[in-house]
Short mmCIF file of C-alpha atoms in Angstrom, two decimals:
data_model
loop_
_atom_site.label_atom_id
_atom_site.label_comp_id
_atom_site.label_asym_id
_atom_site.label_seq_id
_atom_site.Cartn_x
_atom_site.Cartn_y
_atom_site.Cartn_z
CA MET A 26 97.77 120.86 123.66
CA LYS A 27 99.80 123.77 122.37
CA ARG A 28 98.70 127.22 121.39
CA ILE A 29 94.97 126.88 121.42
CA VAL A 30 94.84 129.94 119.23
CA TYR A 31 96.10 127.79 116.37
CA ALA A 32 93.06 125.60 116.61
CA LEU A 33 90.81 128.64 116.65
CA LEU A 34 92.47 130.00 113.56
CA ALA A 35 91.87 126.72 111.76
CA ALA A 36 88.24 127.63 111.10
CA SER A 37 88.99 130.56 108.76
CA LEU A 38 91.70 129.28 106.52
CA LEU A 39 92.30 129.38 102.82
CA GLY A 40 94.10 126.92 100.50
CA SER A 41 93.35 124.35 97.75
CA CYS A 42 92.09 120.51 97.63
CA GLN A 43 92.17 119.95 93.91
CA ASN A 44 95.44 118.55 92.60
CA GLU A 45 96.73 119.80 89.24
CA LEU A 46 99.31 117.19 88.36
CA TYR A 47 98.97 117.45 84.61
CA ASN A 48 98.47 120.04 81.88
CA ASP A 49 95.10 120.55 80.22
CA PRO A 50 95.36 118.75 76.86
CA ALA A 51 92.31 120.56 75.52
CA LYS A 52 94.31 123.80 75.80
CA ASP A 53 97.76 122.46 74.96
CA HIS A 54 96.86 120.07 72.13
CA GLN A 55 95.63 121.75 68.96
CA SER A 56 94.89 118.75 66.67
CA GLU A 57 91.32 117.84 65.72
CA GLN A 58 91.31 114.96 68.16
CA GLY A 59 93.73 113.36 70.59
CA ILE A 60 93.83 110.76 73.34
CA TYR A 61 95.67 110.96 76.65
CA ILE A 62 95.74 109.30 80.05
CA HIS A 63 93.69 111.40 82.43
CA GLY A 64 95.00 112.61 85.77
CA GLN A 65 97.79 110.99 87.73
CA GLU A 66 100.01 108.56 85.84
CA GLN A 67 99.74 106.02 88.67
CA THR A 68 96.68 103.97 89.61
CA GLN A 69 96.95 101.93 92.82
CA ILE A 70 95.01 98.75 93.59
CA PHE A 71 95.14 96.91 96.93
CA LEU A 72 94.16 93.32 97.68
CA LEU A 73 95.00 90.59 100.14
CA SER A 74 97.65 88.08 99.11
CA GLY A 75 96.15 85.29 96.98
CA ALA A 76 93.01 87.27 96.13
CA SER A 77 91.50 88.05 92.73
CA GLN A 78 89.69 91.22 91.73
CA ASP A 79 88.14 93.03 88.78
CA ALA A 80 89.26 96.65 88.88
CA ASN A 81 89.38 99.87 86.93
CA GLY A 82 92.78 101.03 85.79
CA PRO A 83 93.67 104.51 84.52
CA ARG A 84 91.17 106.54 82.53
CA VAL A 85 91.85 107.39 78.91
CA SER A 86 90.35 110.66 77.71
CA LEU A 87 89.74 112.50 74.45
CA VAL A 88 90.55 116.16 73.92
CA LYS A 89 86.91 116.73 72.92
CA PRO A 90 83.74 114.61 72.80
CA ALA A 91 83.76 111.86 70.20
CA SER A 92 81.55 112.40 67.14
CA SER A 93 81.37 108.61 66.77
CA THR A 94 82.56 105.61 68.76
CA VAL A 95 86.32 105.73 69.28
CA THR A 96 88.45 102.65 69.89
CA VAL A 97 91.53 103.30 72.01
CA ASN A 98 94.29 100.71 71.69
CA PHE A 99 96.90 100.08 74.33
CA SER A 100 99.39 97.43 75.36
CA VAL A 101 101.34 96.29 78.38
CA GLY A 102 104.51 98.31 78.63
CA SER A 103 108.01 96.96 78.85
CA GLN A 104 110.38 96.29 81.73
CA ALA A 105 112.35 99.29 80.45
CA GLN A 106 109.30 101.53 80.97
CA LEU A 107 108.93 100.25 84.53
CA ASP A 108 112.67 100.64 85.19
CA ALA A 109 112.49 104.27 84.02
CA TYR A 110 109.48 104.91 86.27
CA ASN A 111 111.23 103.36 89.28
CA ALA A 112 114.36 105.42 88.66
CA LYS A 113 112.36 108.64 88.31
CA ASN A 114 110.20 108.14 91.40
CA GLY A 115 112.49 106.27 93.78
CA THR A 116 110.27 103.17 93.77
CA SER A 117 111.22 99.51 93.35
CA TYR A 118 108.11 97.95 91.83
CA LYS A 119 108.34 94.52 90.23
CA LEU A 120 106.67 93.69 86.92
CA LEU A 121 103.35 91.93 87.55
CA PRO A 122 103.64 88.36 86.20
CA SER A 123 101.44 87.71 83.17
CA THR A 124 99.77 84.80 85.00
CA MET A 125 98.33 87.23 87.55
CA TYR A 126 96.29 89.49 85.26
CA GLU A 127 94.13 89.81 82.17
CA LEU A 128 94.01 93.05 80.20
CA PRO A 129 92.07 93.82 77.00
CA ALA A 130 93.86 95.29 74.01
CA SER A 131 91.43 98.23 73.69
CA VAL A 132 88.51 100.14 75.17
CA THR A 133 85.78 102.08 73.40
CA ILE A 134 84.59 105.60 74.10
CA PRO A 135 80.97 106.05 72.92
CA ALA A 136 79.91 108.97 70.72
CA GLY A 137 79.36 112.13 72.74
CA GLN A 138 81.58 111.01 75.61
CA THR A 139 85.19 111.85 76.41
CA SER A 140 86.65 109.07 78.59
CA ALA A 141 86.64 105.44 79.66
CA SER A 142 88.48 103.33 82.25
CA ILE A 143 90.89 100.56 81.30
CA PRO A 144 89.57 97.36 82.94
CA VAL A 145 92.03 94.95 84.54
CA LYS A 146 91.33 91.50 85.98
CA LEU A 147 93.74 90.50 88.74
CA LYS A 148 94.07 86.76 89.34
CA ALA A 149 95.35 85.17 92.56
CA VAL A 150 98.03 87.80 93.11
CA THR A 151 100.51 86.47 95.65
CA PHE A 152 102.92 88.81 97.45
CA SER A 153 106.22 88.06 99.09
CA SER A 154 107.25 90.21 102.06
CA GLY A 155 107.49 93.88 101.06
CA GLU A 156 106.76 93.11 97.40
CA VAL A 157 104.83 95.59 95.25
CA PHE A 158 103.88 94.81 91.66
CA ALA A 159 103.29 97.22 88.79
CA LEU A 160 101.82 96.90 85.31
CA PRO A 161 102.95 99.59 82.84
CA ILE A 162 100.44 100.66 80.17
CA GLN A 163 101.24 102.28 76.81
CA LEU A 164 98.73 103.88 74.43
CA GLN A 165 99.05 102.62 70.84
CA GLY A 166 98.03 103.80 67.37
CA SER A 167 97.48 107.10 65.64
CA ASN A 168 93.68 107.32 65.40
CA PRO A 169 93.12 109.19 67.60
CA HIS A 170 96.60 110.57 68.09
CA ALA A 171 98.22 109.75 71.46
CA ILE A 172 99.43 112.98 73.01
CA GLY A 173 103.14 112.87 73.78
CA GLY A 174 104.08 112.87 77.43
CA GLN A 175 100.65 111.59 78.48
CA SER A 176 100.53 108.24 76.74
CA GLU A 177 101.89 106.03 79.55
CA ALA A 178 100.58 104.91 82.93
CA ILE A 179 101.43 102.52 85.74
CA ILE A 180 98.97 100.25 87.55
CA VAL A 181 100.44 99.50 90.99
CA VAL A 182 99.20 96.32 92.69
CA ASP A 183 99.90 96.39 96.41
CA GLN A 184 99.02 94.21 99.37
CA ALA A 185 96.19 95.38 101.60
CA THR A 186 97.10 96.03 105.24
CA GLU A 187 95.25 94.55 108.24
CA THR A 188 96.17 95.99 111.64
CA LYS A 189 95.20 97.35 115.04
CA ALA A 190 95.21 101.11 115.64
CA LEU A 191 95.96 103.37 118.60
CA SER A 192 92.88 104.67 120.41
CA ILE A 193 93.70 107.98 122.07
CA ASN A 194 91.35 108.56 124.99
CA THR A 195 93.47 110.74 127.22
CA GLY A 196 93.94 114.42 127.86
CA ASN A 197 97.58 113.90 128.79
CA GLU A 198 100.36 114.67 126.35
CA ILE A 199 101.90 111.67 124.63
CA ALA A 200 105.50 112.53 123.80
CA ALA A 201 108.85 111.01 122.84
CA TYR A 202 112.09 112.95 123.33
CA PHE A 203 115.36 112.38 121.49
CA ALA A 204 118.60 111.87 123.40
CA GLU A 205 120.16 114.58 121.22
CA ASP A 206 118.89 117.03 118.62
CA ILE A 207 118.54 115.67 115.09
CA LEU A 208 119.26 117.96 112.13
CA VAL A 209 117.46 117.38 108.82
CA PRO A 210 117.92 119.53 105.67
CA GLN A 211 114.71 118.09 104.22
CA TRP A 212 111.88 116.04 105.70
CA THR A 213 108.58 114.26 105.19
CA MET A 214 106.08 113.69 108.00
CA GLU A 215 102.98 111.52 107.56
CA VAL A 216 100.21 110.73 110.02
CA MET A 217 96.92 108.84 109.67
CA VAL A 218 93.86 109.49 111.85
CA LYS A 219 90.16 108.74 112.17
CA ARG A 220 88.00 110.78 114.54
CA SER A 221 84.32 111.12 115.35
CA ASN A 222 85.14 114.85 115.35
CA ILE A 223 87.95 115.44 112.83
CA ASN A 224 88.77 118.89 114.21
CA GLY A 225 92.05 119.18 116.07
CA ALA A 226 95.83 118.91 116.01
CA LEU A 227 97.51 115.82 114.52
CA ALA A 228 101.10 115.30 115.69
CA GLY A 229 104.28 117.33 115.53
CA THR A 230 107.76 118.08 116.78
CA LYS A 231 108.93 119.05 120.24
CA PHE A 232 110.81 122.35 120.50
CA VAL A 233 114.59 122.15 120.64
CA GLY A 234 114.80 125.50 122.39
CA ALA A 235 112.32 127.86 123.96
CA SER A 236 112.27 130.14 120.90
CA ASP A 237 113.15 127.81 118.03
CA ASP A 238 109.82 128.11 116.22
CA LYS A 239 111.65 127.79 112.88
CA SER A 240 111.79 124.05 113.51
CA GLU A 241 108.19 123.66 114.65
CA ILE A 242 105.86 121.29 112.78
CA TYR A 243 102.31 121.84 113.99
CA PRO A 244 99.33 120.81 111.82
CA VAL A 245 95.68 121.29 112.79
CA VAL A 246 92.82 120.00 110.61
CA GLY A 247 89.10 120.73 110.59
CA LYS A 248 85.88 120.60 108.61
CA ASP A 249 85.82 124.40 108.32
CA GLY A 250 89.45 124.68 107.27
CA SER A 251 92.90 123.46 108.20
CA PHE A 252 96.00 125.13 109.56
CA PHE A 253 99.70 124.28 109.43
CA ARG A 254 102.46 126.17 111.20
CA THR A 255 106.04 125.38 110.23
CA GLY A 256 109.30 127.21 109.61
CA GLY A 257 107.89 130.26 111.39
CA THR A 258 105.16 130.48 108.71
CA ASP A 259 101.41 130.01 109.05
CA LEU A 260 99.81 128.11 106.15
CA SER A 261 96.08 127.71 105.68
CA LEU A 262 93.84 125.43 103.64
CA SER A 263 90.17 126.19 103.11
CA LYS A 264 87.50 123.51 103.39
CA ASP A 265 87.02 123.79 99.61
CA ILE A 266 90.66 122.84 99.03
CA MET A 267 90.83 120.04 101.60
CA PRO A 268 87.27 118.98 102.50
CA LEU A 269 87.21 116.72 105.57
CA GLU A 270 84.48 114.64 107.23
CA ASP A 271 84.04 113.02 110.61
CA ASN A 272 84.45 109.24 111.01
CA LYS A 273 86.72 108.76 108.02
CA TRP A 274 90.37 107.73 107.79
CA TYR A 275 92.78 110.30 106.41
CA MET A 276 96.51 110.20 105.73
CA PHE A 277 98.07 113.67 105.91
CA SER A 278 101.55 114.11 104.42
CA PHE A 279 103.81 117.16 104.88
CA VAL A 280 106.97 117.57 102.81
CA TYR A 281 109.80 120.10 103.16
CA ASP A 282 112.30 120.17 100.27
CA GLY A 283 114.71 122.67 101.82
CA ALA A 284 112.68 125.75 100.91
CA ASN A 285 109.06 124.81 100.18
CA VAL A 286 106.41 122.88 102.09
CA SER A 287 103.83 120.71 100.33
CA VAL A 288 100.72 119.24 101.94
CA TYR A 289 98.97 116.06 100.77
CA CYS A 290 95.65 114.54 101.78
CA ASN A 291 95.28 110.82 101.03
CA GLY A 292 98.09 111.06 98.50
CA ARG A 293 96.83 114.13 96.63
CA GLN A 294 98.74 117.38 96.82
CA VAL A 295 96.61 120.22 98.11
CA LEU A 296 99.16 122.94 98.83
CA SER A 297 102.74 123.94 97.98
CA GLN A 298 104.26 127.11 99.39
CA PRO A 299 107.71 128.49 100.24
CA VAL A 300 108.45 128.79 103.95
CA ARG A 301 112.18 129.15 104.61
CA ASP A 302 115.49 127.49 103.85
CA GLY A 303 117.90 125.68 106.12
CA GLU A 304 117.88 122.70 108.45
CA TYR A 305 115.21 121.73 110.95
CA LYS A 306 116.22 120.74 114.49
CA LEU A 307 114.17 117.91 115.94
CA GLY A 308 113.92 117.40 119.68
CA GLY A 309 111.16 114.79 119.70
CA PHE A 310 107.54 114.16 118.72
CA TRP A 311 104.15 114.65 120.29
CA LEU A 312 100.80 113.02 119.49
CA SER A 313 97.59 114.97 119.69
CA THR A 314 95.33 114.21 122.64
CA THR A 315 92.29 114.85 120.44
CA ARG A 316 90.36 111.64 120.99
CA GLY A 317 90.11 109.18 118.16
CA LEU A 318 92.15 106.57 116.29
CA MET A 319 95.70 107.04 115.01
CA ARG A 320 97.81 104.84 112.79
CA GLU A 321 101.11 105.35 110.96
CA LEU A 322 103.23 108.26 112.12
CA ARG A 323 106.42 108.31 110.08
CA PHE A 324 109.17 110.86 109.62
CA TYR A 325 111.83 110.80 106.87
CA LYS A 326 114.95 112.93 106.56
CA VAL A 327 114.29 113.42 102.83
CA ALA A 328 111.57 115.07 100.76
CA ARG A 329 109.52 112.16 99.43
CA THR A 330 108.33 112.43 95.82
CA PRO A 331 104.63 112.78 94.91
CA ALA A 332 104.72 109.22 93.54
CA GLN A 333 106.19 107.89 96.78
CA ILE A 334 103.55 109.74 98.79
CA ALA A 335 100.71 108.36 96.65
CA ALA A 336 102.10 104.82 96.62
CA ASN A 337 102.37 104.53 100.41
CA VAL A 338 99.20 106.22 101.66
CA TRP A 339 97.43 103.22 103.16
CA LYS A 340 100.27 100.79 103.71
CA THR A 341 103.01 100.11 106.19
CA VAL A 342 106.54 100.94 105.03
CA ASP A 343 109.92 99.22 105.23
CA PRO A 344 111.39 99.82 108.73
CA LYS A 345 114.87 99.24 107.28
CA ASP A 346 114.61 102.35 105.10
CA THR A 347 117.72 104.32 106.07
CA ASN A 348 115.90 107.63 105.42
CA LEU A 349 113.48 107.01 108.30
CA VAL A 350 114.16 109.11 111.38
CA ALA A 351 111.21 107.50 113.17
CA TYR A 352 108.42 105.10 112.22
CA TYR A 353 105.43 104.31 114.45
CA PRO A 354 102.97 101.80 112.89
CA MET A 355 100.90 102.04 116.10
CA ASN A 356 99.76 98.44 115.71
CA GLY A 357 100.64 97.14 119.18
CA LYS A 358 103.70 95.35 117.83
CA LYS A 359 107.47 95.61 118.26
CA TYR A 360 110.05 95.18 115.49
CA ASP A 361 113.53 93.74 116.11
CA HIS A 362 116.05 95.17 113.63
CA ALA A 363 118.63 92.49 114.38
CA THR A 364 116.34 89.58 113.52
CA GLY A 365 113.52 91.19 111.54
CA LYS A 366 111.09 89.54 113.96
CA VAL A 367 107.76 91.19 114.83
CA THR A 368 106.21 90.44 118.24
CA GLU A 369 103.05 91.53 120.05
CA ASP A 370 103.90 94.20 122.63
CA GLU A 371 101.41 96.87 123.67
CA THR A 372 103.48 98.34 126.50
CA GLN A 373 104.84 101.20 124.38
CA ILE A 374 104.36 102.93 121.04
CA TRP A 375 107.34 101.34 119.33
CA ASP A 376 109.56 103.10 116.81
CA TRP A 377 110.26 100.53 114.09
CA SER A 378 113.07 102.62 112.57
CA ALA A 379 116.72 102.09 113.47
CA GLY A 380 116.53 105.25 115.61
CA ALA A 381 114.45 103.48 118.30
CA HIS A 382 112.78 106.71 119.49
CA HIS A 383 109.97 104.94 121.34
CA PHE A 384 107.09 106.65 123.12
CA PRO A 385 107.81 105.31 126.63
CA SER A 386 104.29 105.81 127.98
CA LEU A 387 100.87 105.35 126.40
CA GLN A 388 99.40 107.91 128.83
CA GLY A 389 96.05 106.09 128.78
CA ALA A 390 95.94 105.33 125.06
CA THR A 391 95.21 101.73 124.02
CA PHE A 392 95.58 99.53 120.96
CA VAL A 393 92.22 98.39 119.55
CA ASP A 394 90.89 96.31 116.71
CA ASN A 395 87.80 96.90 114.61
CA ALA A 396 85.06 95.25 116.69
CA GLY A 397 86.91 91.95 116.91
CA LYS A 398 88.71 92.01 113.56
CA PRO A 399 91.65 94.03 112.22
CA PHE A 400 91.21 97.37 110.53
CA ARG A 401 91.74 96.90 106.80
CA PHE A 402 93.45 99.47 104.59
CA PRO A 403 92.55 100.92 102.25
CA VAL A 404 89.16 101.23 103.89
CA THR A 405 86.22 99.89 101.89
CA GLU A 406 83.02 101.66 102.93
#
């Protein structure tokens, strides 16, 4: 596609795949023993509407191995806790009705171990259109001591997605051009792909001018390392930081906050680095001609939060979101903003946002299902 040298550079890149989203309590907490919620404060569970499921919620961890069995008490949090979480992260989760779950009051951590998962039983969870539920959790008690700032968690219960995907089997460029340049002071671009050979470019922006590389967004991924050029800066991620495999679905998210760029893989941050400041000028989008499946290309004119990135990895998003510059579900369907009606239409790659920046030609790409049934997300393998 563009600048083959970028793809060649992708094999020798450096970066990071582990996500440090929390402090190390063993270093920061100096009491004899303490309990905290391990890792990200949000655990996401997907299921089809009306389904039931036994699942693992967040993990609770001790600062050091237990000398004897430890009982960790917790309770369902309040609406106020959920309201505070929504306000902080720009989400609009609804409290999961008590009739749709069962949750124990405690879990035990055996002697010599340091952690355990909180089990949750989901019962006939029924979703309305666009509805996402959440169940806040709060550690209780003083033996062991709950470490401040890491004693709360949110279990998000979201509807699984079933859809077609775009099969790209062409060497021709697939592009959509804007009628006029679009200026964005911040942005978030997300794209989901599955390839028999993961190596290659993903999707990106068309140049506004012949030399305006400051506004270029050009990511290339690979098993031996990944490469991202944006804002006139070359960023690299080693295979140790973002390990990738063939024949697996990945959602890659790129966020620009006005100065720094962050990269996420399946909702986990793998890189954050300053690039430049100032607005980006968008002239259009291109899709990689690297053969494989693509689903969900979306572009926002804001820097999405880590919680928003994690919460929306495998799902479709609200096409009425006013922050969307463009949204391509790539499901072979068209969305009518006036009526909210969705219809089958595989003649174009339809932009579901209000911008209506459609890809006018498939250039040989086709919409496919999964051997006679929809692809289901998140993928269960």
